[in-house]
Coordinates of C-alpha atoms in Angstrom, one line a residue:
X1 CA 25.6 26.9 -43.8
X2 CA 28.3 24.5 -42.8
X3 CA 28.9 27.2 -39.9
X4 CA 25.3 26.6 -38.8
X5 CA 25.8 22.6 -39.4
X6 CA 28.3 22.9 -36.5
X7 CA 27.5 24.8 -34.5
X8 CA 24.1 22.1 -34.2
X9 CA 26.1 19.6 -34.0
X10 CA 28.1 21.1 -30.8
X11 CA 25.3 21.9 -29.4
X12 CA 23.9 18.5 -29.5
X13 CA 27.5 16.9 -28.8
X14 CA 28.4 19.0 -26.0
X15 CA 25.8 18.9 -23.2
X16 CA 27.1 21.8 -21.4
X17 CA 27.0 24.3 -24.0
X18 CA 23.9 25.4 -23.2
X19 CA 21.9 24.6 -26.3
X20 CA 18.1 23.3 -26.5
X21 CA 17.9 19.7 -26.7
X22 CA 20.4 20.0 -23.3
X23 CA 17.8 22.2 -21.7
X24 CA 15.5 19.7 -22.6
X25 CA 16.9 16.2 -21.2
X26 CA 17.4 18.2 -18.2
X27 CA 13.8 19.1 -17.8
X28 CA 13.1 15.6 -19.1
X29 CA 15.2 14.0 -16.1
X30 CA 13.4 16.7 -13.2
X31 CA 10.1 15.8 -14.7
X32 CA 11.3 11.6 -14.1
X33 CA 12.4 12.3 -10.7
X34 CA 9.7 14.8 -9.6
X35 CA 7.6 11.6 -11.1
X36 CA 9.5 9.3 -8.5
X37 CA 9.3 11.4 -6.0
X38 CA 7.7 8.9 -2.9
X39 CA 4.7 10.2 -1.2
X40 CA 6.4 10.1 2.6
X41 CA 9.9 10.1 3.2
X42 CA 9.4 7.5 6.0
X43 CA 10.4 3.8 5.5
X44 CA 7.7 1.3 5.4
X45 CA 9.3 0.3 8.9
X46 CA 9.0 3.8 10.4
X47 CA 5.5 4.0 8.8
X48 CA 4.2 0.9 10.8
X49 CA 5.6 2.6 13.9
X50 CA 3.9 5.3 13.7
X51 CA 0.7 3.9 12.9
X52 CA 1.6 1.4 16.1
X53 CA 2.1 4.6 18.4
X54 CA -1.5 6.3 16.9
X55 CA -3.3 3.1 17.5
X56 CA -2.1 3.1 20.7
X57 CA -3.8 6.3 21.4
X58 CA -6.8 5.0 19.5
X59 CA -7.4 2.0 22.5
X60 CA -8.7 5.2 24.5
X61 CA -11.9 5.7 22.6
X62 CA -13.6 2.1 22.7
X63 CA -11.9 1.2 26.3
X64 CA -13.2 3.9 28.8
X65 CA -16.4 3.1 27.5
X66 CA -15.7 -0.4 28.1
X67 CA -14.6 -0.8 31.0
X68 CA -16.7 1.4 32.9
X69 CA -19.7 -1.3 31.8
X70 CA -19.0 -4.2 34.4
X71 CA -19.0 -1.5 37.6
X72 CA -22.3 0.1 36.7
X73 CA -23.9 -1.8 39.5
X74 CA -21.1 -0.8 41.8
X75 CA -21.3 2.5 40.9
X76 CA -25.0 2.9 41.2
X77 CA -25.1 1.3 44.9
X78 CA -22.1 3.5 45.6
X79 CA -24.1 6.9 44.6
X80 CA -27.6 5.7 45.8
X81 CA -29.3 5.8 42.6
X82 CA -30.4 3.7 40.4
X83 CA -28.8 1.6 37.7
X84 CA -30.7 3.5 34.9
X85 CA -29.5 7.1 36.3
X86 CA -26.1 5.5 35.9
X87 CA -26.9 4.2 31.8
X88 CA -27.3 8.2 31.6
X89 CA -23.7 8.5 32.3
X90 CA -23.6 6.1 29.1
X91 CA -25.6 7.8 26.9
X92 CA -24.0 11.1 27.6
X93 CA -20.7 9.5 26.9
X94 CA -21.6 8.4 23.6
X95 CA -23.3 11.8 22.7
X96 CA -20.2 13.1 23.5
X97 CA -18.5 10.8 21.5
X98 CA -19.8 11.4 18.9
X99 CA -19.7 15.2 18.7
X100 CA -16.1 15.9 20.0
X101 CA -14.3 14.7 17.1
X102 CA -16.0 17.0 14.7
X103 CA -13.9 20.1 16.8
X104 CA -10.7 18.0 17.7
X105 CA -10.7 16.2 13.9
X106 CA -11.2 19.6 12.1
X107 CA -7.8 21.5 14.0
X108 CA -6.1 18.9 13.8
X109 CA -6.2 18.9 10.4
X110 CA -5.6 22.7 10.4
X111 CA -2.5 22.5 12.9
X112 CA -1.6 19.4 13.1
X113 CA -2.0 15.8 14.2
X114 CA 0.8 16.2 17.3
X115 CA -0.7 18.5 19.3
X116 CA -3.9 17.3 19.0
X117 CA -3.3 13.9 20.3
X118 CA -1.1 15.4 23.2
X119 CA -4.3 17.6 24.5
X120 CA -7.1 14.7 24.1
X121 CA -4.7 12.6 26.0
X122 CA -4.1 15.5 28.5
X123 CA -8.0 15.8 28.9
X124 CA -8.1 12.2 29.4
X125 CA -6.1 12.0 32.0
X126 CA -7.1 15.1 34.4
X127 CA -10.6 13.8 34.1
X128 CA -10.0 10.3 34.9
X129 CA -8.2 12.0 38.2
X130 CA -11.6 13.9 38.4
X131 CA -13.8 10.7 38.2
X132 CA -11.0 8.8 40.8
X133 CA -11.9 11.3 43.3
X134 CA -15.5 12.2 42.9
X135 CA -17.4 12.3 46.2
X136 CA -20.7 10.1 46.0
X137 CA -22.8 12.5 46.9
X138 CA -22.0 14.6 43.8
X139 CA -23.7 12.5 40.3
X140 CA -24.4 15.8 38.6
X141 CA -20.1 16.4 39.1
X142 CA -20.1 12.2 37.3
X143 CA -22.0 13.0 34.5
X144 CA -19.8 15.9 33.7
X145 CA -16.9 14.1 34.1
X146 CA -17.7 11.3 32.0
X147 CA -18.9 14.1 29.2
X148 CA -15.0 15.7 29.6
X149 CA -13.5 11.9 29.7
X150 CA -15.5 11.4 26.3
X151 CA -14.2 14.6 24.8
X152 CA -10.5 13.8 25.1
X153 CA -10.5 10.1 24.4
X154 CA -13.1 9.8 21.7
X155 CA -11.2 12.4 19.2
X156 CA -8.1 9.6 19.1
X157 CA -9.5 7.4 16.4
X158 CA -9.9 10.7 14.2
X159 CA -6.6 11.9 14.8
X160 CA -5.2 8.1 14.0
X161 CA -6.9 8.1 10.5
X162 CA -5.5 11.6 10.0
X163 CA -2.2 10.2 10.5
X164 CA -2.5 6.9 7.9
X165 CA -4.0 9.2 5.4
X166 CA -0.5 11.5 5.5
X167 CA 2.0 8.9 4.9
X168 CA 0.3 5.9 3.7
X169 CA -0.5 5.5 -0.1
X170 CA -4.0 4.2 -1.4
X171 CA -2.4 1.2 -2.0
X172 CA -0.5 1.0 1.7
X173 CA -3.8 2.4 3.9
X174 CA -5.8 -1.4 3.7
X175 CA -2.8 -2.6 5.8
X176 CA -2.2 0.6 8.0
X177 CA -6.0 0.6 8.9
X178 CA -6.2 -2.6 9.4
X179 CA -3.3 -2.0 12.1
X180 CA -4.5 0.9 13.2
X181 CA -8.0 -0.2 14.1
X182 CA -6.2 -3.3 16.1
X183 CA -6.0 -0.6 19.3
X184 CA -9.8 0.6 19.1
X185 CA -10.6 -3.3 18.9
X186 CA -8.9 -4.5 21.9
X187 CA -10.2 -1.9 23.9
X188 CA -13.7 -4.0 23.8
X189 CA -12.5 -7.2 23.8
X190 CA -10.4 -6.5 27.2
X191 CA -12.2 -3.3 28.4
X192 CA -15.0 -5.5 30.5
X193 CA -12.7 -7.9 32.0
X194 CA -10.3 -5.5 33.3
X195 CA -12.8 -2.9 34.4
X196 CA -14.8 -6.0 36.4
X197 CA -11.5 -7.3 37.9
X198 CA -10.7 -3.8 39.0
X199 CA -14.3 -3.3 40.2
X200 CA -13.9 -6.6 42.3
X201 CA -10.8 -6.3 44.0
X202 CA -9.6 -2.8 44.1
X203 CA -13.3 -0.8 44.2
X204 CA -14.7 1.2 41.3
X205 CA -11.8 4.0 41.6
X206 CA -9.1 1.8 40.5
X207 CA -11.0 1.5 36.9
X208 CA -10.4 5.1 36.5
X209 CA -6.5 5.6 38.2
X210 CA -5.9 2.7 36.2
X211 CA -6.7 4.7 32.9
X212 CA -5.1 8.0 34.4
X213 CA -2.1 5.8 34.2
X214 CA -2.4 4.4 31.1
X215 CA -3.3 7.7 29.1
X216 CA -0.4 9.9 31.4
X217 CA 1.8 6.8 29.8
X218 CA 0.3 7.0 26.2
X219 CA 1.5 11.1 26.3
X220 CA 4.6 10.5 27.6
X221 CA 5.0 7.8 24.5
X222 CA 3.9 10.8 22.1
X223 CA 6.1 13.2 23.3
X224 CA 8.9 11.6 23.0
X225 CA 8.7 9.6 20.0
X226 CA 5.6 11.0 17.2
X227 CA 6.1 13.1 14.7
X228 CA 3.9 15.9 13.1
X229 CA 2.4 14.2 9.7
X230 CA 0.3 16.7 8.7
X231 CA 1.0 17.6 5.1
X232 CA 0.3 21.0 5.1
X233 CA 2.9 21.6 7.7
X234 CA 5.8 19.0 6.9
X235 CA 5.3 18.3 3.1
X236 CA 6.0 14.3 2.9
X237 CA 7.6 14.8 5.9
X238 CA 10.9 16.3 5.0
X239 CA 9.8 20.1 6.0
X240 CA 11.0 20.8 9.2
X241 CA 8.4 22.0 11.9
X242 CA 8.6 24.6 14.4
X243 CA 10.2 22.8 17.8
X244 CA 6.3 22.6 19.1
X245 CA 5.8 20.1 16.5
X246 CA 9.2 18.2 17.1
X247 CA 9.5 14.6 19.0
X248 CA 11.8 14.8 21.6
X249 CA 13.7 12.0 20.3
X250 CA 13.5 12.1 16.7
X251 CA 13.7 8.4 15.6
X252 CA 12.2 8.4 12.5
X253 CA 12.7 10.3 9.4
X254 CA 16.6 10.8 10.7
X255 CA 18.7 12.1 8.3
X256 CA 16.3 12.6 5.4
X257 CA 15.1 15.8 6.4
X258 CA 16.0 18.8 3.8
X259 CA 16.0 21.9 5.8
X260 CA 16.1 24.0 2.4
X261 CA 12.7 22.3 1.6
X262 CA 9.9 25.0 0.7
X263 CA 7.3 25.0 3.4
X264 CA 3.7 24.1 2.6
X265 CA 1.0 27.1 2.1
X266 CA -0.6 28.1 5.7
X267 CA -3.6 26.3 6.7
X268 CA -7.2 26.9 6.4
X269 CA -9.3 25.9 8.9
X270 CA -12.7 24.0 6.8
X271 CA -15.9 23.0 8.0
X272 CA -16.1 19.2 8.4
X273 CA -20.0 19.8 8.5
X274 CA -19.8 20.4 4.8
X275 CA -19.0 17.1 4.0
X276 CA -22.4 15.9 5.0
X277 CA -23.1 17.2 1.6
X278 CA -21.1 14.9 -0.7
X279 CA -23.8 12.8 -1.7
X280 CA -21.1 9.7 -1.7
X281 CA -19.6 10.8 1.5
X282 CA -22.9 11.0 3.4
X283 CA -24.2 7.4 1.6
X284 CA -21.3 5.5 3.0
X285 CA -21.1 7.1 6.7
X286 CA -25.2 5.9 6.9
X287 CA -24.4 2.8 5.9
X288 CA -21.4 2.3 7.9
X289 CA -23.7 3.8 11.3
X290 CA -26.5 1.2 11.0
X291 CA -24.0 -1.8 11.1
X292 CA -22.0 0.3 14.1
X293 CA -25.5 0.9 15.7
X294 CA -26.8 -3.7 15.1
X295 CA -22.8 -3.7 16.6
X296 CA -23.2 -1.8 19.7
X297 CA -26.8 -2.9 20.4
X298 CA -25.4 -6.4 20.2
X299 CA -22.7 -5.3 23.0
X300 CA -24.2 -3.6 25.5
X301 CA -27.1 -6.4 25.6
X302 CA -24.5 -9.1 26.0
X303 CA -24.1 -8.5 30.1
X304 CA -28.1 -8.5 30.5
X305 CA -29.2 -11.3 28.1
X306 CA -26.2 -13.8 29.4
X307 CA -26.9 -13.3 32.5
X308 CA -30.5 -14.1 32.5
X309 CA -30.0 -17.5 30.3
X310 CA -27.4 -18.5 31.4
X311 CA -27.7 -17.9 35.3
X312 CA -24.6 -20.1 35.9
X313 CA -22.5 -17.4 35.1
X314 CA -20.7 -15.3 37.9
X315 CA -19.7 -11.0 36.5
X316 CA -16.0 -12.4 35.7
X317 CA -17.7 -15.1 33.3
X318 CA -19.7 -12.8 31.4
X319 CA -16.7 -10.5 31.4
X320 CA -15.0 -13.0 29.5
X321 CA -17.9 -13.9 27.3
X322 CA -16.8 -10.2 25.8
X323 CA -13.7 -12.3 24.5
X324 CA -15.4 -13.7 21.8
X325 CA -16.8 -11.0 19.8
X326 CA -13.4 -8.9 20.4
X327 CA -11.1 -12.0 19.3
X328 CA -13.3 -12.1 16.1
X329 CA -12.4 -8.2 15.5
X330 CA -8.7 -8.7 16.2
X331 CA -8.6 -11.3 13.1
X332 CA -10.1 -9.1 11.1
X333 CA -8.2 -6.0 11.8
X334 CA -5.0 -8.0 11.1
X335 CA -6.7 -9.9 7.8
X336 CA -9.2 -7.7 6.5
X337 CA -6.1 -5.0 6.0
X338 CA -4.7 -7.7 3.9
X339 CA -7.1 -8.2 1.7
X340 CA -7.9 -4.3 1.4
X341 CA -4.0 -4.0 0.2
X342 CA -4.6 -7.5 -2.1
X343 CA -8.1 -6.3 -3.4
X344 CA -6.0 -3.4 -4.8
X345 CA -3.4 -4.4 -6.1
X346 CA -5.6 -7.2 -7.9
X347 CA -7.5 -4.1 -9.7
X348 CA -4.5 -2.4 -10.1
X349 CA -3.1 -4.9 -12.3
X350 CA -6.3 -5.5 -14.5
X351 CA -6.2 -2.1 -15.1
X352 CA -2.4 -2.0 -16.5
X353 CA -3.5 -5.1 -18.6
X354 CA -6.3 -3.4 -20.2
X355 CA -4.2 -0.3 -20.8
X356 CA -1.5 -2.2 -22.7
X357 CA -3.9 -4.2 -24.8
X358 CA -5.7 -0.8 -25.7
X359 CA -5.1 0.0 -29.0
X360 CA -5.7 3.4 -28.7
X361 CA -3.8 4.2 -25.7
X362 CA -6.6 6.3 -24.1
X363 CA -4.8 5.5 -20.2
X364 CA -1.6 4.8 -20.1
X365 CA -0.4 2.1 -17.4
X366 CA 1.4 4.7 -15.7
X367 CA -1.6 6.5 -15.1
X368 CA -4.3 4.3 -14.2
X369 CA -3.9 4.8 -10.4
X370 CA -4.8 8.3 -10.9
X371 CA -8.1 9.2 -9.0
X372 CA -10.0 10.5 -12.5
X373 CA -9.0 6.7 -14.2
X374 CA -8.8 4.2 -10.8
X375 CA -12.3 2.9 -10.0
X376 CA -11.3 2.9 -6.0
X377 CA -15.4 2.7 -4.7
X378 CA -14.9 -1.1 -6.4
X379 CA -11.6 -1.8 -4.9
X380 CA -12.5 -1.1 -1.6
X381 CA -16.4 -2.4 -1.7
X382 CA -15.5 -5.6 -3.9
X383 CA -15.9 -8.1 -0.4
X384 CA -18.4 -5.5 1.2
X385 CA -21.7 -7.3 -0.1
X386 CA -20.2 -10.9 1.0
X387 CA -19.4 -9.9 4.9
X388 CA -22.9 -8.2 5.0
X389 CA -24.5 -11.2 4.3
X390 CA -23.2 -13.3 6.8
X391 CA -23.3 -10.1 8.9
X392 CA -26.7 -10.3 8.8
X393 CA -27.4 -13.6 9.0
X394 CA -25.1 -14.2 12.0
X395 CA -26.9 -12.0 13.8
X396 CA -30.2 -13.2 13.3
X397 CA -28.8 -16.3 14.2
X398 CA -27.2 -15.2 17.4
X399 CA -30.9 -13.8 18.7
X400 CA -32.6 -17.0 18.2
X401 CA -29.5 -19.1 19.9
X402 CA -30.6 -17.1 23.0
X403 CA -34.1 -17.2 22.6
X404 CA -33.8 -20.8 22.6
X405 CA -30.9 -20.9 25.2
X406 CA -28.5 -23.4 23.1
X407 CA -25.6 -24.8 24.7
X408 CA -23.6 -21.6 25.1
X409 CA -20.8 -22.1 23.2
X410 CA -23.1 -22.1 19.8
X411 CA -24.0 -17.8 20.9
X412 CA -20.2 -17.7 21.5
X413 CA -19.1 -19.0 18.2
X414 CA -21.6 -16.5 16.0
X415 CA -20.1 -13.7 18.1
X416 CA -17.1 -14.7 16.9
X417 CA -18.2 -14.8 13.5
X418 CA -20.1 -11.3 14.0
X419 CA -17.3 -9.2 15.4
X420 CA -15.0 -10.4 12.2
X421 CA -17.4 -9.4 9.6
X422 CA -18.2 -6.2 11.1
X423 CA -14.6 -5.2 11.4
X424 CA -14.2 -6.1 8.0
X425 CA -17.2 -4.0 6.4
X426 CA -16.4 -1.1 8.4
X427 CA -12.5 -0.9 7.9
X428 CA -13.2 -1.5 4.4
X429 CA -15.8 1.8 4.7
X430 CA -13.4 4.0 6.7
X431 CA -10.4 3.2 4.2
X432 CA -12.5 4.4 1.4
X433 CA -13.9 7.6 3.0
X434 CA -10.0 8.4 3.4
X435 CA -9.2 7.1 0.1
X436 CA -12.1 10.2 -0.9
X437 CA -10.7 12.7 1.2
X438 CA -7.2 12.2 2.2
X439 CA -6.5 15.8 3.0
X440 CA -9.3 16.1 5.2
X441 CA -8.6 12.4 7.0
X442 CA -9.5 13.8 10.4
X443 CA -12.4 15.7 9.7
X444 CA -13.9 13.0 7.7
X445 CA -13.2 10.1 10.2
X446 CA -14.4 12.9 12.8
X447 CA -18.5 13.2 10.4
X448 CA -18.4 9.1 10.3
X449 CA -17.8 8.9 14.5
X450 CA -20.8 11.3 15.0
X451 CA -23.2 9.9 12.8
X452 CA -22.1 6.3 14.3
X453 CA -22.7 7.2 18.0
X454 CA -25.8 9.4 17.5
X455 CA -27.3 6.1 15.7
X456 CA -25.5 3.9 18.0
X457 CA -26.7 5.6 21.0
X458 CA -30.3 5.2 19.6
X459 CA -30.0 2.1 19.5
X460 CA -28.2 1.3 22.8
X461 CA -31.3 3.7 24.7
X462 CA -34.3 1.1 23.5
X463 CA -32.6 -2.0 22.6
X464 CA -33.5 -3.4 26.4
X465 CA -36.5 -2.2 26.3
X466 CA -37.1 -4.0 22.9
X467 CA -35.5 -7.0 24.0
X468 CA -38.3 -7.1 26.7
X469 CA -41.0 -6.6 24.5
X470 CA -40.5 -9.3 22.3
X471 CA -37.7 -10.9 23.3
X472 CA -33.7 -11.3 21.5
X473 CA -35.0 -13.6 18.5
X474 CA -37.2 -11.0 17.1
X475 CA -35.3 -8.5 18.5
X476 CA -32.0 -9.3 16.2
X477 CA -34.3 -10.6 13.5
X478 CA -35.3 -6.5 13.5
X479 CA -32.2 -5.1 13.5
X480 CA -31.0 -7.4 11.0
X481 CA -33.6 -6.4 8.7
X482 CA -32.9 -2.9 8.8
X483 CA -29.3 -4.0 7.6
X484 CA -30.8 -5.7 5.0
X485 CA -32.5 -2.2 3.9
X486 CA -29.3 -0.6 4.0
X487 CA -27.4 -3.2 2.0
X488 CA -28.4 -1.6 -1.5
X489 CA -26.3 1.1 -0.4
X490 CA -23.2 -0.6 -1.0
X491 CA -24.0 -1.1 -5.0
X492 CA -24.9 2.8 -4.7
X493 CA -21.5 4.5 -3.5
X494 CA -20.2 1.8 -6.1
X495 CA -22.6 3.8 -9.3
X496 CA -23.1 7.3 -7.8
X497 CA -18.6 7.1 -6.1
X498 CA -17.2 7.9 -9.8
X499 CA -19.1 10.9 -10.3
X500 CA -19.3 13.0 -7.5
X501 CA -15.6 12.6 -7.3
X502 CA -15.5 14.0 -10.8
X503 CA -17.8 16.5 -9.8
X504 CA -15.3 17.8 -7.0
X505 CA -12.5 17.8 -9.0
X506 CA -14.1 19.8 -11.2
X507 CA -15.1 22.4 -8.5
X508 CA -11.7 22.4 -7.4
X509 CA -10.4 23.4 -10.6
X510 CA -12.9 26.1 -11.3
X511 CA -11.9 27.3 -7.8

């Protein structure tokens, strides 16, 4: 007995005799650091650098859309057709637009993020020589261009969201989005002043050597300096990819690397058209489309209706007029990513309080970010309802300051005003649809761009022709209306957001 006594007692004495309470504090102190374990190995320096080089890519989508806009009339006089032949080329692009992601989105999110963005940008660029050196006599050879230009630089905004939803936490992709979405934002705030400028001094051509340039850059910039994110391939980053999948100079992640690290399970390649099917999913990417659609009817008219009340203005004026609605969006992309981060750390931390003042312990702190206890629908939509308001209203008010032809600075201002709340309701959207889905970042991004452009292209083919009918003040009053339909939505991804999540998790764990 006393034999047994020690024999206990070296056991619990001597850690490295091998005994069971040793064995346990060891699997104790795995368990802590597997617990610890960050989610990317990346700094939160290198992180904003690589969400700086994707939204880089990202200015591609919005600005060869944009600043092909001010040398439509060029263009048509140039191919001897008329200006309406030429809005063809527009609505092809945005068809296009709309569809390409769902291929590009989906592989990139079976084999990875890196390539990807190297062959959009390749595309880019070998059809913007194409369009550079199209003969006039050949519109059938622009339209088909402009359909390949759309196919390489739409899929960039996928890709980019794909990225922030491999190394960026819930409570880090507010800011990273909101950063992120800076690049497609900028593209329509300086997209129709530099395509007019180019139009006017340099020809039409210039607009599009000028973005074989800029994209031919942008690839260079990837090459040398992204690396693969994708999860499935690189873990949290420290699995190391096939040389493909390398940066040519490798300036972030340096030195954490572990090349014993166990590589992730092969891909499977999923259909994004199943997604559709998430009753959540598809309630927020409606939503999200009818304000994108009020958006883009409210930017394409902004050339036409300008021009005819305000007949002082020369094509560089009105270019700049574009300055206001994009400034607004730059504010927002830099504060409404703020706020996202703030809106969940504020729920965050009324969670923990509730948890240590439960009696019963049913969550522990520790746990309530977990997706089955962390109501993330309400920490993402908790502003939503305010900016749809003035949304609305602003642009109500925006269609009767033109009807009535107000001093022009009064149009100006609600622009301003309009582009920041949009922003702000969509990146608050787009963050939650990643939040949902964070494996399938890409593909999901890739459903909300083609349901936005279908609508939006909708829109954009019978706004002028609605305009003309009865006139911008009803026209705006309209569209705001059917915003104000859709604005019970928000309160229903809020009620409905909880359980279809639960409902997947439970299909995945049956599976």
């Amino acid at each position: 007995m006393a034999h047994a006594r020690q024999t206990l007692h070296n056991s619990v004495t001597f850690p490295g005799a091998g005994g069971v309470v040793p064995h346990r504090l060891e699997e104790q102190r795995d368990n802590k650091q597997a617990s610890e374990k960050p989610y990317s190995i990346y700094t939160r320096q290198e992180k904003w650098f690589i969400v700086m080089i994707a939204s880089l890519a990202a200015l591609f989508s919005p600005l060869t859309a944009m600043v092909y806009f001010p040398a439509i009339p060029t263009i048509a006089s140039a191919f001897h057709t008329s200006i309406e032949s030429i809005n063809l080329s527009v609505t092809a692009y945005m068809i296009l637009q709309g569809i390409s992601p769902m291929f590009w989105g989906t592989m990139a999110d079976s084999i990875g993020r890196r390539p990807i963005f190297l062959g959009c940008l390749l595309v880019l660029c070998f059809s913007c020589i194409g369009l550079a050196l199209v003969p006039t006599s050949a519109y059938w050879l622009l339209m088909l261009l402009r359909c390949i230009q759309a196919a390489g630089s739409a899929s960039t905004v996928a890709l980019g969201a794909g990225v922030i939803g491999d190394i960026g936490t819930p409570a880090e992709r507010g800011g990273f989005f909101g950063l992120f979405t800076l690049g497609p934002q900028v593209g329509p705030a300086l997209g129709p002043i530099i395509g007019g400028v180019l139009a006017d001094k340099l020809g039409w051509r210039s607009i599009f050597w000028f973005l074989c340039i800029m994209s031919a850059t942008c690839f260079a910039f990837i090459l040398t300096f992204l690396p693969e994110t994708l999860r499935r391939l690189v873990g949290d980053g420290s699995v190391i990819p096939s040389p493909f999948y390398r940066p040519l100079v490798p300036i972030v992640g340096k030195g954490r690397v572990n090349r014993d690290a166990q590589k992730p399970p092969k891909p499977t390649l999923n259909n994004p058209l199943r997604l559709f099917f998430y009753l959540d999913v598809l309630n927020l990417l409606v939503f999200n489309a009818v304000l994108y659609a009020v958006f883009y009817a409210v930017n394409t008219t902004i050339s036409t209706i300008f021009a005819s009340k305000y007949p002082f203005l020369n094509e560089i004026d009105i270019g700049l007029c574009f300055l206001a609605i994009g400034g607004g969006m730059i504010i927002s992309t830099v504060l409404s990513g703020r706020m996202l981060d703030a809106d969940f750390r504020r729920t965050k931390a009324r969670l923990v309080k509730k948890a240590e003042e439960d009696p019963e312990k049913r969550i522990l702190p520790k746990d309530v970010t977990k997706e089955e206890n962390f109501p993330i629908e309400r920490a993402r939509l908790r502003m939503i309802p305010i900016f749809t308001a003035i949304f609305i209203l602003t642009c109500t008010g925006y269609g009767w300051t033109l009807q009535r032809e107000v001093n022009i600075a009064v149009p100006l201002i609600l622009q301003v005003i309009f582009g920041y709340t949009v922003v702000a309701t969509m990146n608050g959207v787009q963050t939650l649809l990643i939040d949902l889905l964070p494996s399938q970042s890409s593909s999901i991004t890739a459903c909300n761009n083609v349901v936005r452009c279908s609508l939006g292209a909708l829109i954009v083919s019978v706004v002028d022709l609605i305009v003309n009918a009865i006139g911008p003040g009803w026209t705006y009053v309209l569209l705001g209306g059917i915003c104000l339909a859709c604005s019970p939505m928000i309160w229903l991804a809020i009620w409905i957001g909880p359980r279809c999540r639960a409902k997947r998790r439970a299909g995945n764990t049956a599976a």
